[in-house]
GROMACS .gro file of C-alpha atoms in nm:
model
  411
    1UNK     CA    1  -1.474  -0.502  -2.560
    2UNK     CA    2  -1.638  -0.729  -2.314
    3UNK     CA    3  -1.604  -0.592  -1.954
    4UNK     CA    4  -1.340  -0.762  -1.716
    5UNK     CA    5  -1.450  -0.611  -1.400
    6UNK     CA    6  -1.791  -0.689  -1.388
    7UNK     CA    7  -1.961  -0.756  -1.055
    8UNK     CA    8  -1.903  -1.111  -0.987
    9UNK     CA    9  -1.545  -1.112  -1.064
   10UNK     CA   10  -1.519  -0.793  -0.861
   11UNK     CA   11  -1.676  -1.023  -0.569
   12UNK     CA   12  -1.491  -1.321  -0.614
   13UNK     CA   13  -1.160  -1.110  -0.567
   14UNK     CA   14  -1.272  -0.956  -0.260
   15UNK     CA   15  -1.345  -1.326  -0.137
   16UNK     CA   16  -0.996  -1.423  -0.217
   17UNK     CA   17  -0.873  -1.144  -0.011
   18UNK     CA   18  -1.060  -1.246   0.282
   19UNK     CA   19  -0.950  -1.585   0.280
   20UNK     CA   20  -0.601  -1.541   0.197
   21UNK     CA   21  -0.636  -1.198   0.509
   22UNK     CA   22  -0.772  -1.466   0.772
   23UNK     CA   23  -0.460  -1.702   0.676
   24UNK     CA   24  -0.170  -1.450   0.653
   25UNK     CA   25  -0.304  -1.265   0.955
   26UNK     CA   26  -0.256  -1.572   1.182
   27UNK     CA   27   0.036  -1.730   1.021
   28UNK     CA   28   0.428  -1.475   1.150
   29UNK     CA   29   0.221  -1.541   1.516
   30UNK     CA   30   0.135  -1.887   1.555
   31UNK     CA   31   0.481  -1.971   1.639
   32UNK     CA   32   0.446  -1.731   1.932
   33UNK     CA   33   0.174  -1.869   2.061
   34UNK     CA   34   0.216  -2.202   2.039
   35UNK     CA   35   0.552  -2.152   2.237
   36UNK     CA   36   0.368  -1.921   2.483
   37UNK     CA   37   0.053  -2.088   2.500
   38UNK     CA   38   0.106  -2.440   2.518
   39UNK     CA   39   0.544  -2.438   2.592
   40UNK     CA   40   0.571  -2.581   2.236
   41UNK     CA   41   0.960  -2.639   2.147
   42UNK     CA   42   1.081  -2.535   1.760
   43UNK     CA   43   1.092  -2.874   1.613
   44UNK     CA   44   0.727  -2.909   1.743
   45UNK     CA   45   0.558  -2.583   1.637
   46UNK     CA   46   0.755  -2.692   1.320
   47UNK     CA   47   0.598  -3.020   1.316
   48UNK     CA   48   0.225  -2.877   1.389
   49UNK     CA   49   0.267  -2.618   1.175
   50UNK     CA   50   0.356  -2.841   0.869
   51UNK     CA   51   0.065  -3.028   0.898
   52UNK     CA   52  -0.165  -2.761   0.726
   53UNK     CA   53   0.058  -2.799   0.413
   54UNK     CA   54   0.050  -3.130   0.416
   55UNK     CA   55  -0.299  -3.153   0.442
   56UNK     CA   56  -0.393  -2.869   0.175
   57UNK     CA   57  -0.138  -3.056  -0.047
   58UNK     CA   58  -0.314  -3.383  -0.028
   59UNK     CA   59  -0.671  -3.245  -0.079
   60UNK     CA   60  -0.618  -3.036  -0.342
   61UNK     CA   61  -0.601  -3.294  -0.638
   62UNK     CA   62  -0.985  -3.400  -0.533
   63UNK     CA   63  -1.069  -3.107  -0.536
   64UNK     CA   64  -0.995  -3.039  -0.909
   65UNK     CA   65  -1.199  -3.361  -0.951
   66UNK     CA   66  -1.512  -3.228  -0.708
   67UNK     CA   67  -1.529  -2.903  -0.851
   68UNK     CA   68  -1.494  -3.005  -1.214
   69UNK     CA   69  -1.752  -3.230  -1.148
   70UNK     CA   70  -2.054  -3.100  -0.893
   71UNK     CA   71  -2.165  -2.729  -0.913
   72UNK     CA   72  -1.872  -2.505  -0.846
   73UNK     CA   73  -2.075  -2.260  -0.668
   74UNK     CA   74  -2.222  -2.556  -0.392
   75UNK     CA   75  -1.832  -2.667  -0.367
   76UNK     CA   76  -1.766  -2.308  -0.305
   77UNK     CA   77  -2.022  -2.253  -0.078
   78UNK     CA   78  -1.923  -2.550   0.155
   79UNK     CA   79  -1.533  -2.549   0.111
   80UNK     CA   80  -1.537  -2.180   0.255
   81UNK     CA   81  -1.786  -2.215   0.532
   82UNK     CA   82  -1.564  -2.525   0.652
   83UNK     CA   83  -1.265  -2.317   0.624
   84UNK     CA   84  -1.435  -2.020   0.847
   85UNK     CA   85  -1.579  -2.287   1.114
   86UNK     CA   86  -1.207  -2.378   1.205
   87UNK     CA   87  -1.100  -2.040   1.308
   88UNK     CA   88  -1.355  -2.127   1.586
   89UNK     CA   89  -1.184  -2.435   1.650
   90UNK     CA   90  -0.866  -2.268   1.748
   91UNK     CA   91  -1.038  -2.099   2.018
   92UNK     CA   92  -1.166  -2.461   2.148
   93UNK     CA   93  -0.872  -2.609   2.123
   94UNK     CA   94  -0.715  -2.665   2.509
   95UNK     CA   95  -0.468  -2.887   2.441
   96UNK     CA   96  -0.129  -2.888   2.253
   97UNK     CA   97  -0.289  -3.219   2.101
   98UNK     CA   98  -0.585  -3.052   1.965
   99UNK     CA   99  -0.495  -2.738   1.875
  100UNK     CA  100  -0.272  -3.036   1.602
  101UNK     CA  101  -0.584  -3.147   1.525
  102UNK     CA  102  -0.736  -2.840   1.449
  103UNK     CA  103  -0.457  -2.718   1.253
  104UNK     CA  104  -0.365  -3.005   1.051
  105UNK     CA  105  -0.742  -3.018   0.913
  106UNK     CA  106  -0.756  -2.685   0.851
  107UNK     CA  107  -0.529  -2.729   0.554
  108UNK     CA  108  -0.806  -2.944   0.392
  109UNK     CA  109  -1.074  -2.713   0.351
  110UNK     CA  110  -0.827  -2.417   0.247
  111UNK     CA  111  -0.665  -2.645  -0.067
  112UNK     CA  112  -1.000  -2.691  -0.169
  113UNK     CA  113  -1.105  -2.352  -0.124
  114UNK     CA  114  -0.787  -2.194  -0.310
  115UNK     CA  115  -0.924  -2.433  -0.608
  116UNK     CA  116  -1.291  -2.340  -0.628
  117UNK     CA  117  -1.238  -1.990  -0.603
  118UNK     CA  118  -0.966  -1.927  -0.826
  119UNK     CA  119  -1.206  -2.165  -1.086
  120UNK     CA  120  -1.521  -1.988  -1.011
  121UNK     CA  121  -1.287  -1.637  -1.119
  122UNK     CA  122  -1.262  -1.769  -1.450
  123UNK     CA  123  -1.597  -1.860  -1.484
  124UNK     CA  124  -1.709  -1.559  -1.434
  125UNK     CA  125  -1.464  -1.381  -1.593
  126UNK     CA  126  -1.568  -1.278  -2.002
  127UNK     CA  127  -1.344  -1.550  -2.247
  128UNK     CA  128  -1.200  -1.232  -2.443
  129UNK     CA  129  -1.092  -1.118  -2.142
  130UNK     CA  130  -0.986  -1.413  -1.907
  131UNK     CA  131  -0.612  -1.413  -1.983
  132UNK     CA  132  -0.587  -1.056  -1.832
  133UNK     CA  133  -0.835  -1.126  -1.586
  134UNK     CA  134  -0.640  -1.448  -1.436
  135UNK     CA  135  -0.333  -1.178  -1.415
  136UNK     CA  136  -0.517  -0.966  -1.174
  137UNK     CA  137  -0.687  -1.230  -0.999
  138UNK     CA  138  -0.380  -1.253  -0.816
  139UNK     CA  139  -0.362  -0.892  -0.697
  140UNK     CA  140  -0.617  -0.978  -0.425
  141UNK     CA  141  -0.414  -1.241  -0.253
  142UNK     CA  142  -0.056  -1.017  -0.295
  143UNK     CA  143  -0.226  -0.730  -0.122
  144UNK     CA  144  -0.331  -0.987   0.190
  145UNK     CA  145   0.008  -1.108   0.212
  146UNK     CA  146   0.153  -0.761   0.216
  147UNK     CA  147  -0.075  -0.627   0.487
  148UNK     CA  148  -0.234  -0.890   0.667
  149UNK     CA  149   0.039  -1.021   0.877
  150UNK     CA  150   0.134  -0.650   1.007
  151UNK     CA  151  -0.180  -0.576   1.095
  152UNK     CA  152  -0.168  -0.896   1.322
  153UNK     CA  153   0.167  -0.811   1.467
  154UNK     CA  154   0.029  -0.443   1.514
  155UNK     CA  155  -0.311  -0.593   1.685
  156UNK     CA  156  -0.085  -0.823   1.941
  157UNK     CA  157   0.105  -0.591   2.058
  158UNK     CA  158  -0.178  -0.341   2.097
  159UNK     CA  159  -0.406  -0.643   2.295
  160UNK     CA  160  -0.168  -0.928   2.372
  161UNK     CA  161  -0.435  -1.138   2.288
  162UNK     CA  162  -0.452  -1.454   2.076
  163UNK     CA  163  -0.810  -1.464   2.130
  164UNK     CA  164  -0.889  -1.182   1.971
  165UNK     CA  165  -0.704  -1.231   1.643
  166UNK     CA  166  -0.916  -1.601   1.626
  167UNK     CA  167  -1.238  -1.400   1.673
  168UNK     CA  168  -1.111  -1.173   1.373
  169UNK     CA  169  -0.971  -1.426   1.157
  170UNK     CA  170  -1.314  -1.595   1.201
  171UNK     CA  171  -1.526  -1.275   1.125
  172UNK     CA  172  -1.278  -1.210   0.868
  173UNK     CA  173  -1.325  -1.581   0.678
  174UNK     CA  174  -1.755  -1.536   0.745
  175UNK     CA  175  -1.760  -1.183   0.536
  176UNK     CA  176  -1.573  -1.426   0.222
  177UNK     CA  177  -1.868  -1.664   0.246
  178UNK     CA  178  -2.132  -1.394   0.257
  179UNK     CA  179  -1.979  -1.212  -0.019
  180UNK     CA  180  -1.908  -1.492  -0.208
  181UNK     CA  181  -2.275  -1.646  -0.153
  182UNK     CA  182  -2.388  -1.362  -0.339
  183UNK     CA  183  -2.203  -1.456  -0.692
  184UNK     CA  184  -2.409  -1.574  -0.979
  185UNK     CA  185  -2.301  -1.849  -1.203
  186UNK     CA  186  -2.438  -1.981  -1.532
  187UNK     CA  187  -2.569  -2.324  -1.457
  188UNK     CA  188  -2.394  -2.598  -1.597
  189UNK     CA  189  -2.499  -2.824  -1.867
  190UNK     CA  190  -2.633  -3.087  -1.550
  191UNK     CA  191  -2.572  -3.393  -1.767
  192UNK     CA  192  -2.228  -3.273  -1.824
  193UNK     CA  193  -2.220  -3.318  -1.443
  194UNK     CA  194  -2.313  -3.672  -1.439
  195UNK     CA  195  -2.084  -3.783  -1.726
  196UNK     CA  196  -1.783  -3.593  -1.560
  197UNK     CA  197  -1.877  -3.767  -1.264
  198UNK     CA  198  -1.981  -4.102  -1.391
  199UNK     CA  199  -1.712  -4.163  -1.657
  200UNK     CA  200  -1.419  -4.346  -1.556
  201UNK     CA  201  -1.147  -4.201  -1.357
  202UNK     CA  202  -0.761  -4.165  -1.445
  203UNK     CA  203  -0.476  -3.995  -1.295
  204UNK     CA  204  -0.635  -3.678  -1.556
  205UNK     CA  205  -0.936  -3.633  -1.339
  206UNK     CA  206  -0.675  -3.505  -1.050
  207UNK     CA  207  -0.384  -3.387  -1.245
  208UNK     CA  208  -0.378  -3.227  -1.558
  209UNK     CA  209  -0.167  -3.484  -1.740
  210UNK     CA  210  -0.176  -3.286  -2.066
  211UNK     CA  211   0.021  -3.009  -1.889
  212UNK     CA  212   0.305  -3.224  -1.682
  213UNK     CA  213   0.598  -3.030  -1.835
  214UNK     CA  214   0.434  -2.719  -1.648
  215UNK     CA  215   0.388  -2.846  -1.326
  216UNK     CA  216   0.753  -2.976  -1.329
  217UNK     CA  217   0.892  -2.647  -1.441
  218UNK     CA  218   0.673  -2.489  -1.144
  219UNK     CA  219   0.830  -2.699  -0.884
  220UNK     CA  220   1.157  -2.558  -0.954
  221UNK     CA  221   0.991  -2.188  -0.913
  222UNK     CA  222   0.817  -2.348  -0.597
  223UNK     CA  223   1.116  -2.494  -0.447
  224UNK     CA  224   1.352  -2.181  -0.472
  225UNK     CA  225   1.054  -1.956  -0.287
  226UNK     CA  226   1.043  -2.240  -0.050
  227UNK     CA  227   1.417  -2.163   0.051
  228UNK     CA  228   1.416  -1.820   0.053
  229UNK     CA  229   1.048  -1.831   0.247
  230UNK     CA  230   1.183  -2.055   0.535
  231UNK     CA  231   1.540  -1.972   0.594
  232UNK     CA  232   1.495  -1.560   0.492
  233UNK     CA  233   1.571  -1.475   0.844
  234UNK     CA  234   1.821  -1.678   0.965
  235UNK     CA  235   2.049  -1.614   0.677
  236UNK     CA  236   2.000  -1.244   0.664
  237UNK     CA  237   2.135  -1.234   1.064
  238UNK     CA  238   2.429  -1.484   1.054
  239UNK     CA  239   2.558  -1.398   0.700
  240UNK     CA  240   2.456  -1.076   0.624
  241UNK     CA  241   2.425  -0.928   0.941
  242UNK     CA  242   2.103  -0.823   0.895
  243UNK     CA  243   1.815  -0.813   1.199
  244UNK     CA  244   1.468  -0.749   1.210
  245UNK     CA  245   1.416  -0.709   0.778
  246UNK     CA  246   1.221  -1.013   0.742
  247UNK     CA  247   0.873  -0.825   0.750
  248UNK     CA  248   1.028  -0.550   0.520
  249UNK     CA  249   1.186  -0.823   0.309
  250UNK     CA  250   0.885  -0.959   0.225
  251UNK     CA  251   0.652  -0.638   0.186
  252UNK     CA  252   0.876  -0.534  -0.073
  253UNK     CA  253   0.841  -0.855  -0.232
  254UNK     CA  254   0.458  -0.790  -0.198
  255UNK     CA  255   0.472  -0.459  -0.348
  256UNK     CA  256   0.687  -0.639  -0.676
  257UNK     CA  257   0.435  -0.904  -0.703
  258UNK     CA  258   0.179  -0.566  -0.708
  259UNK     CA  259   0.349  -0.394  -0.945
  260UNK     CA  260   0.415  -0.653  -1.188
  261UNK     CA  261   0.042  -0.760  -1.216
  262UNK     CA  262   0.010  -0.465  -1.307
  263UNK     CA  263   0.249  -0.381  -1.547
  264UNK     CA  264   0.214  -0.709  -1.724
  265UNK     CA  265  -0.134  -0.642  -1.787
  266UNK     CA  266  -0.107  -0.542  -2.130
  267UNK     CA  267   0.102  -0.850  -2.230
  268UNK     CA  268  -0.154  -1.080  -2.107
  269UNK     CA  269  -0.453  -0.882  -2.251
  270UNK     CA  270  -0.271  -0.914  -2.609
  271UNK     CA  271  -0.229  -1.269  -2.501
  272UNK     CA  272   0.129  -1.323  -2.487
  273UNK     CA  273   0.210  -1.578  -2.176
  274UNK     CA  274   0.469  -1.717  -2.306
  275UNK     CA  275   0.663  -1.358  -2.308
  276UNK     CA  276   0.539  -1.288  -1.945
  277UNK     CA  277   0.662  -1.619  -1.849
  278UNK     CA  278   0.976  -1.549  -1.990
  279UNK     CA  279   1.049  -1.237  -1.854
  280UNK     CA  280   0.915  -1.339  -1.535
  281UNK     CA  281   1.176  -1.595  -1.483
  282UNK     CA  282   1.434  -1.412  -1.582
  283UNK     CA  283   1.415  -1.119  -1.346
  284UNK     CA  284   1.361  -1.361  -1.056
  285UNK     CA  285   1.649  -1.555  -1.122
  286UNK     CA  286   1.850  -1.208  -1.160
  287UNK     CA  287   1.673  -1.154  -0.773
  288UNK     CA  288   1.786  -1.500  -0.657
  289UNK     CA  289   2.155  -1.439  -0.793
  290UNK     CA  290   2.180  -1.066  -0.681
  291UNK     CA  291   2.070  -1.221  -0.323
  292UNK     CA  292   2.307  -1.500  -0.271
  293UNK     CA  293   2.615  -1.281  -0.475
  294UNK     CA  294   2.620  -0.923  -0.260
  295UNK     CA  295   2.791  -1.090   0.106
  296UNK     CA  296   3.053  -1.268  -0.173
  297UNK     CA  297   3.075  -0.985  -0.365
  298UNK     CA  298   3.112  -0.741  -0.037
  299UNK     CA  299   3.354  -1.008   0.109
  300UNK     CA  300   3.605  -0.992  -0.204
  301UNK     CA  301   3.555  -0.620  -0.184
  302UNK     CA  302   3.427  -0.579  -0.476
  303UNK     CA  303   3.175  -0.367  -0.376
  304UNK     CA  304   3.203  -0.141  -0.068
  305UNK     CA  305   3.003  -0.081   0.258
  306UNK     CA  306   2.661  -0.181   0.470
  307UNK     CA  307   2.455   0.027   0.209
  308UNK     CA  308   2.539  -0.197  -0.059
  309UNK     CA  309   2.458  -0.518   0.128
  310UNK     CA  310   2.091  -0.345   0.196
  311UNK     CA  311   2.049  -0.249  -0.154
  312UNK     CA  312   2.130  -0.628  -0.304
  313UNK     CA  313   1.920  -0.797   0.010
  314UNK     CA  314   1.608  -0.514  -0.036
  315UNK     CA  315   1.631  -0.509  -0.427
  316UNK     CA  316   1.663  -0.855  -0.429
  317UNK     CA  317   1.286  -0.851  -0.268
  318UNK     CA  318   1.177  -0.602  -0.573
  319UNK     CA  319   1.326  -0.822  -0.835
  320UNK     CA  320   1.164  -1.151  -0.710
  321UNK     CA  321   0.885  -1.040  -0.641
  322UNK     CA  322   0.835  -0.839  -0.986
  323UNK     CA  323   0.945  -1.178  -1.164
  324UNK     CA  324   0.699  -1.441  -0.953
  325UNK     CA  325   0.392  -1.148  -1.035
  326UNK     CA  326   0.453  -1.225  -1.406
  327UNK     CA  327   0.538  -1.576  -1.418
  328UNK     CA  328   0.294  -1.692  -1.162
  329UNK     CA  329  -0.040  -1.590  -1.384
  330UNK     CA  330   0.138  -1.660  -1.731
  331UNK     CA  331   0.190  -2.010  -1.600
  332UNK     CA  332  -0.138  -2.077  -1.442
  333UNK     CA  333  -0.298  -1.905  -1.815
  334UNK     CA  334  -0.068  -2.163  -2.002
  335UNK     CA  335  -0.203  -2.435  -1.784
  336UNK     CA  336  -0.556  -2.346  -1.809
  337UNK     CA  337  -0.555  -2.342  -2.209
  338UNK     CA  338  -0.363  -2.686  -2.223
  339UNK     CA  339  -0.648  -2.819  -2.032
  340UNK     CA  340  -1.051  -2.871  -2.184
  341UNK     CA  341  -1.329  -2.609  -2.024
  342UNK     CA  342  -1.436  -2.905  -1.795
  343UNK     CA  343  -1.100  -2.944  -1.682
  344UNK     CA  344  -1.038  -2.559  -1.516
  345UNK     CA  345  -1.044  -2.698  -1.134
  346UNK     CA  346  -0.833  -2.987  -1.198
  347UNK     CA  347  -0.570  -2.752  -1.415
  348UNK     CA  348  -0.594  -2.489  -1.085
  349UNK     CA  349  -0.502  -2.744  -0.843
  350UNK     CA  350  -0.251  -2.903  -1.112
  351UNK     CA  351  -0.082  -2.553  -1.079
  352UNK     CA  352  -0.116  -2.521  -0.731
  353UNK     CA  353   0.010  -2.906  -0.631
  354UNK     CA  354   0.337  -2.774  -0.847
  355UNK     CA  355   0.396  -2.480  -0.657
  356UNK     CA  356   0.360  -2.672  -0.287
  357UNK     CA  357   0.569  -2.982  -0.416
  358UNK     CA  358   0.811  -2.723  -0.496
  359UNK     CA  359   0.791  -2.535  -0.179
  360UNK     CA  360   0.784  -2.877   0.025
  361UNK     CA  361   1.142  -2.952  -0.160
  362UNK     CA  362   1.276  -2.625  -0.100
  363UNK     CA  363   1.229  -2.609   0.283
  364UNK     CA  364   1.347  -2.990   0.320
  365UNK     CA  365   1.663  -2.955   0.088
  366UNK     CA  366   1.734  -2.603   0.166
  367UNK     CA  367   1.775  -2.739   0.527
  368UNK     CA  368   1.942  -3.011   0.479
  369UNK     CA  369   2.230  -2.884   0.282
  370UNK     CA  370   2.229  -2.586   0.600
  371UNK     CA  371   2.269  -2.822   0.781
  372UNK     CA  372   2.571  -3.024   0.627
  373UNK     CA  373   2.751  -2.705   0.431
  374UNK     CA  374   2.583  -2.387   0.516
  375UNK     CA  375   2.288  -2.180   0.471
  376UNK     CA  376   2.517  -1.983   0.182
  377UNK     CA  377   2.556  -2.347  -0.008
  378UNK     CA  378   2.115  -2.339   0.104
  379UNK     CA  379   2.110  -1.990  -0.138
  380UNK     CA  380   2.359  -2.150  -0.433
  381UNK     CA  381   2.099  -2.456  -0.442
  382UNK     CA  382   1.867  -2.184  -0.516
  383UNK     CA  383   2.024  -1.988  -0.786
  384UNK     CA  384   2.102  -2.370  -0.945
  385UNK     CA  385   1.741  -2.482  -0.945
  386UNK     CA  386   1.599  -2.183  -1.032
  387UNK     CA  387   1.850  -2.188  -1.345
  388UNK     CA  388   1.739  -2.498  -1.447
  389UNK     CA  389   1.396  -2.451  -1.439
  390UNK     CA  390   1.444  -2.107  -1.663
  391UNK     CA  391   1.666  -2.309  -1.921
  392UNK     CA  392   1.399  -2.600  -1.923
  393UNK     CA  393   1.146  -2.359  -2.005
  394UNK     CA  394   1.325  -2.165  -2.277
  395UNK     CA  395   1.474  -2.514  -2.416
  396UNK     CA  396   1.110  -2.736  -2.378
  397UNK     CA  397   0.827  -2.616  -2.203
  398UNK     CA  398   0.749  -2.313  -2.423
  399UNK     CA  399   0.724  -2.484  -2.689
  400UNK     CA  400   0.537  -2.796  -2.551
  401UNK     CA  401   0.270  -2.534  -2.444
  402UNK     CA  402   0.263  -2.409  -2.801
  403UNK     CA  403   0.197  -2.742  -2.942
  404UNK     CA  404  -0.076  -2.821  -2.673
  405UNK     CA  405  -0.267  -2.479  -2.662
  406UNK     CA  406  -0.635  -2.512  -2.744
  407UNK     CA  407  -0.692  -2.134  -2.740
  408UNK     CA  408  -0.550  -1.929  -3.022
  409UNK     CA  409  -0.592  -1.628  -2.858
  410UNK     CA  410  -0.304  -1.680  -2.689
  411UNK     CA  411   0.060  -1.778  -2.748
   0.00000   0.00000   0.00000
């Protein structure tokens, strides 16, 4: 059997890591400081904020296109150095005004880093072993998110000082590039290049058109993590009575997503995303319900106490995040084998546009029905889209990715 951790795989995960480290490291403080900093209100550091999303969103469809079309590891090369210089730009930036600036373009170079990287990992990866592979890929970012942004809360309160989690996030970013600038590739057929690049363009060269059913179930996966994401905290205090459990919330969530990668290993070695999606969904929409149901079902007294409002908020975290870890890499497999070899970066960002759509939905719905019934109706839009988007898949999108599939190593 052909070896799936082999060096340059090994490398490219440790990349990830740093990249996704220097984001999640920065992101539960930036709130903080731009209120200290620079006396930002919350609809502003909302509206700054935002802009990085916005702008990842919008560049990640080109990049599909650019790295399906020049050599992935140039794209790679320049997407991630970009994405380092930035962190530097936060520490320029003096004004409220700039440090917008800074922010908002930031997003660009990280959607089109997120592409070429998670593209170069199946390149790299063996082809008997790439279905597996894309499974653990995902490990590398998980463990980032679960660490990375208590280690900055840990470092701020030990310095007070913004300045030095820039400098880190920036020496952080720099150690992805130099690891990453080490990676070998197999050239690419160079007149492959030049017909990618020269034939004529269609909505397929940015979105994977062949897989649409896919992307539209993901939004529905996209939008419910959105919700819970975004309005986690607030909920938990004024309905739940819960304070403080945001960070445990989602490290438990982080150690689902962990253990699911790596207990649905086996499925996707023997090829079977279609059962890893399925049981994915499932257990997440069993963590969605359990979430919203436990004050209701505490309320009616149906069950008794505090302990069992922890246990359904906590478990809740297990279950969701268990269920994302296998349907995230079963869905981004199916979309990859719907799509032609020359088509891997555009079906990466197809998978990836899905998921922010989603999330973009989620936090703009999710607060406006807050806003005009209550964060609990928020939670019940949840547990309704997510429903949908598990009875779409069981009633069309399995088998449309059946009769699409161009690898038969898979099903």
């Amino acid at each position: 059997m052909d070896k799936l951790w082999n060096r340059n795989y090994c490398k490219v995960m440790a990349a990830n890591f740093t990249l996704f480290f220097a984001f999640y490291v920065l992101t539960p403080l930036l709130p903080l400081y731009l209120s200290e900093h620079f006396g930002a209100t919350k609809d502003v550091i909302g509206l700054v904020l935002s802009g990085y999303t916005i702008t990842a969103l919008l560049f990640r469809p080109f990049s599909g296109y650019v790295v399906d079309s020049f050599p992935r590891k140039m794209v790679l090369m320049v997407s991630f150095s970009v994405f380092a210089i930035f962190f530097a730009g936060y520490l320029a930036a003096s004004t409220l005004l700039l440090f917008t600036i800074v922010r908002t373009l930031h997003g660009g170079p990280f959607g089109a880093l997120t592409v070429a990287n998670s593209t170069v990992a199946i390149d790299v990866l063996p082809s008997s072993r790439r279905t597996e592979g894309i499974g653990y890929y995902g490990l590398s970012n998980n463990l980032a998110m679960a660490i990375a942004p208590t280690i900055g809360i840990f470092i701020y309160q030990l310095t007070n000082s913004f300045e030095f989690l820039f400098w880190l996030a920036l020496i952080v970013a720099t150690t992805g590039w130099l690891i990453d600038s080490t990676v070998k590739l197999k050239p690419r057929n160079s007149r492959d290049s030049s017909q990618d690049r020269s034939s004529r363009l269609s909505l397929d060269r940015f979105f994977l058109t062949r897989g649409w059913l896919l992307g539209l179930n993901m939004v529905a996966f996209g939008f419910s993590f959105g919700v819970l994401s975004n309005y986690l905290a607030i909920y938990g205090k004024e309905v739940m009575g819960i304070t403080g459990g945001t960070g445990t919330y989602f490290m438990l969530c982080s150690v689902g997503l962990i253990l699911s990668r790596l207990q649905g290993s086996k499925a996707l070695r023997d090829g079977r995303v279609t059962h890893n999606a399925a049981t994915g969904m499932v257990i997440s929409l069993v963590g969605y319900t359990l979430f919203i149901l436990m004050p209701t079902l505490t309320q009616c007294s149906m069950v008794n106490g505090q302990w069992s409002m922890f246990i359904g908020y906590y478990g809740s975290a297990l279950l969701i995040g268990l269920g994302n870890g296998h349907m995230w890499p079963a869905f981004q497999n199916m979309t990859i084998n719907v799509a032609t070899n020359k088509q891997r970066g555009t079906a990466n960002s197809t998978i990836l546009i899905s998921w922010d759509i989603g999330m973009g939905l989620g936090i703009l719905v999710g607060g406006i029905v807050a806003e005009l019934i209550s964060y609990s109706a928020a939670f019940w839009t949840v547990v309704l889209v997510n429903g949908t988007g598990v009875a779409t898949y069981f009633l069309a999108t399995r088998a449309f990715f059946l009769r699409r599939n161009l690898n038969p190593t898979v099903r």
